[in-house]
Short mmCIF file of C-alpha atoms in Angstrom, two decimals:
data_model
loop_
_atom_site.label_atom_id
_atom_site.label_comp_id
_atom_site.label_asym_id
_atom_site.label_seq_id
_atom_site.Cartn_x
_atom_site.Cartn_y
_atom_site.Cartn_z
CA ALA A 1 -13.54 -14.37 2.87
CA LYS A 2 -16.85 -15.45 0.98
CA ASN A 3 -14.90 -18.71 -0.41
CA HIS A 4 -12.77 -19.51 2.40
CA GLY A 5 -16.54 -18.89 4.67
CA GLN A 6 -18.14 -21.37 2.02
CA LEU A 7 -15.18 -24.07 2.60
CA MET A 8 -16.16 -23.53 6.01
CA ALA A 9 -19.60 -25.07 5.34
CA LEU A 10 -18.38 -27.49 3.60
CA VAL A 11 -16.30 -29.35 6.09
CA ASP A 12 -18.79 -28.17 8.82
CA ALA A 13 -22.02 -30.14 6.58
CA LEU A 14 -19.50 -33.27 5.64
CA ALA A 15 -17.98 -33.83 8.87
CA ASP A 16 -21.66 -34.39 9.99
CA LEU A 17 -22.67 -36.74 7.11
CA THR A 18 -19.36 -38.72 7.33
CA GLY A 19 -18.50 -38.62 11.14
CA MET A 20 -15.26 -36.97 10.66
CA GLU A 21 -13.29 -36.72 13.89
CA HIS A 22 -13.86 -33.66 16.04
CA ASP A 23 -10.60 -33.08 15.87
CA TRP A 24 -10.05 -33.44 11.89
CA ARG A 25 -12.42 -31.09 11.13
CA ASP A 26 -11.54 -28.65 13.55
CA LYS A 27 -7.55 -28.44 12.55
CA THR A 28 -8.91 -28.45 9.31
CA LEU A 29 -11.28 -25.01 9.82
CA ALA A 30 -8.82 -23.69 11.83
CA LEU A 31 -5.91 -24.00 8.63
CA LEU A 32 -8.90 -22.00 6.72
CA VAL A 33 -9.42 -19.63 9.09
CA GLU A 34 -5.51 -19.23 8.95
CA SER A 35 -5.83 -19.07 4.46
CA ALA A 36 -8.54 -16.46 5.08
CA VAL A 37 -6.34 -14.29 7.03
CA GLU A 38 -3.25 -14.36 4.97
CA ARG A 39 -5.54 -13.84 2.14
CA GLN A 40 -7.28 -10.42 2.96
CA GLN A 41 -3.75 -9.53 4.67
CA ALA A 42 -1.69 -10.29 1.15
CA ILE A 43 -4.86 -8.53 -0.93
CA ALA A 44 -5.04 -5.40 1.72
CA SER A 45 -1.14 -4.87 1.46
CA ASP A 46 1.17 -2.60 -1.68
CA HIS A 47 3.35 -4.20 -3.41
CA PRO A 48 7.08 -4.32 -2.32
CA ILE A 49 7.84 -1.22 -5.17
CA VAL A 50 5.27 0.85 -3.52
CA ASP A 51 6.58 0.12 0.67
CA GLU A 52 10.18 0.77 -1.19
CA PHE A 53 8.90 3.46 -2.18
CA TRP A 54 8.15 4.75 0.37
CA ASP A 55 10.26 3.04 3.30
CA ALA A 56 12.93 5.86 1.29
CA VAL A 57 10.77 8.87 0.83
CA GLU A 58 9.82 8.49 4.45
CA PHE A 59 13.61 8.47 5.16
CA MET A 60 14.74 10.54 3.33
CA GLY A 61 12.17 13.16 5.44
CA LEU A 62 8.19 13.81 3.07
CA ALA A 63 8.17 17.06 4.54
CA ALA A 64 11.28 18.13 2.25
CA LEU A 65 9.10 16.50 -0.41
CA ASP A 66 5.92 17.10 -0.40
CA HIS A 67 4.65 20.64 -3.10
CA ALA A 68 1.41 20.15 -1.32
CA ARG A 69 0.10 23.30 -0.17
CA SER A 70 -3.34 22.16 1.87
CA LYS A 71 -1.88 19.88 4.22
CA ASP A 72 -5.41 18.49 4.36
CA GLY A 73 -4.76 15.01 3.54
CA ILE A 74 -2.78 14.71 -0.24
CA ILE A 75 0.58 14.82 -0.53
CA ALA A 76 2.02 15.57 -3.65
CA LEU A 77 5.49 14.34 -5.27
CA ASN A 78 7.47 15.08 -8.18
CA LEU A 79 8.77 11.59 -8.75
CA ASN A 80 12.18 12.99 -10.91
CA GLN A 81 13.03 14.72 -8.01
CA VAL A 82 12.44 11.95 -5.31
CA MET A 83 14.53 9.59 -6.92
CA ALA A 84 17.20 12.82 -7.41
CA GLN A 85 16.84 12.91 -3.26
CA ALA A 86 17.24 9.28 -3.34
CA GLN A 87 20.61 9.17 -4.82
CA LYS A 88 21.93 11.82 -2.69
CA ALA A 89 21.06 10.03 0.14
CA GLY A 90 22.44 6.77 -0.85
CA GLN A 91 19.53 5.03 -0.93
CA ALA A 92 17.80 2.18 -2.92
CA MET A 93 14.94 2.86 -4.96
CA PRO A 94 12.92 1.30 -7.84
CA THR A 95 12.99 2.69 -11.38
CA LEU A 96 11.05 5.53 -12.76
CA LEU A 97 9.46 2.62 -14.88
CA GLU A 98 8.66 0.17 -11.80
CA LEU A 99 7.27 3.46 -9.55
CA LYS A 100 5.07 5.00 -12.44
CA ARG A 101 3.29 1.08 -12.67
CA HIS A 102 3.05 0.05 -9.62
CA LEU A 103 2.75 3.43 -7.42
CA LYS A 104 -1.26 3.59 -9.27
CA ASP A 105 -1.97 0.15 -7.17
CA ALA A 106 -0.66 2.03 -4.30
CA ARG A 107 -3.38 1.08 -0.78
CA SER A 108 -1.06 2.42 1.41
CA ARG A 109 -1.88 5.54 0.45
CA PRO A 110 -3.65 5.41 -2.63
CA PHE A 111 -3.02 7.60 -6.37
CA ILE A 112 -5.35 10.36 -7.31
CA GLU A 113 -3.78 11.87 -9.92
CA ILE A 114 -1.19 13.52 -11.57
CA LYS A 115 -1.37 17.61 -12.00
CA THR A 116 0.54 20.43 -11.73
CA VAL A 117 0.73 21.85 -8.58
CA ARG A 118 1.65 25.64 -6.62
CA SER A 119 4.71 24.08 -4.99
CA GLU A 120 4.92 24.88 -1.10
CA LEU A 121 8.21 24.29 -0.85
CA PRO A 122 11.10 26.72 -1.40
CA GLY A 123 12.62 26.85 -4.95
CA PHE A 124 9.56 25.55 -6.57
CA GLU A 125 6.63 27.56 -8.54
CA THR A 126 4.93 25.22 -10.11
CA VAL A 127 5.39 21.25 -10.28
CA LYS A 128 3.99 18.18 -11.58
CA CYS A 129 2.78 15.72 -9.27
CA TRP A 130 1.88 12.51 -8.11
CA ILE A 131 -1.23 12.90 -5.98
CA PHE A 132 -1.67 10.85 -3.03
CA LYS A 133 -4.06 10.42 -0.53
CA ALA A 134 -1.55 10.58 3.25
CA PRO A 135 -2.97 8.55 5.05
CA LYS A 136 -4.67 9.04 9.01
CA GLU A 137 -0.88 9.69 10.97
CA ASP A 138 0.40 11.24 8.30
CA ARG A 139 -2.43 14.25 7.73
CA LEU A 140 -2.36 17.44 9.46
#
């Protein structure tokens, strides 16, 4: 909000110098505050493709897809398995190419790395997974 703050200071200074009506100044400052809040929310949110992915994962059940053995704040997902489960569940899912492009920039569950993990899930031994930091509410 640095630029918005600078604009607000400029509006204040111009209001003093030009005799701008207080009502105009107050409305302009309120609009700048609203704009700063909207900008911060836009910067802090995930890309819609990332949101769609996590919505589908949550719908299908993270416990059935998470290969992480230690539940100490990480999520380990095999994207091919997630895509297959989404298809079985009739869930809309972005393409694998779109996911690979956007998941690395995820904010709600930050991407850590891609690595092979020993799976916690039955029927799997080692699986190549995308590792994400779990949000606090998902951590056990």
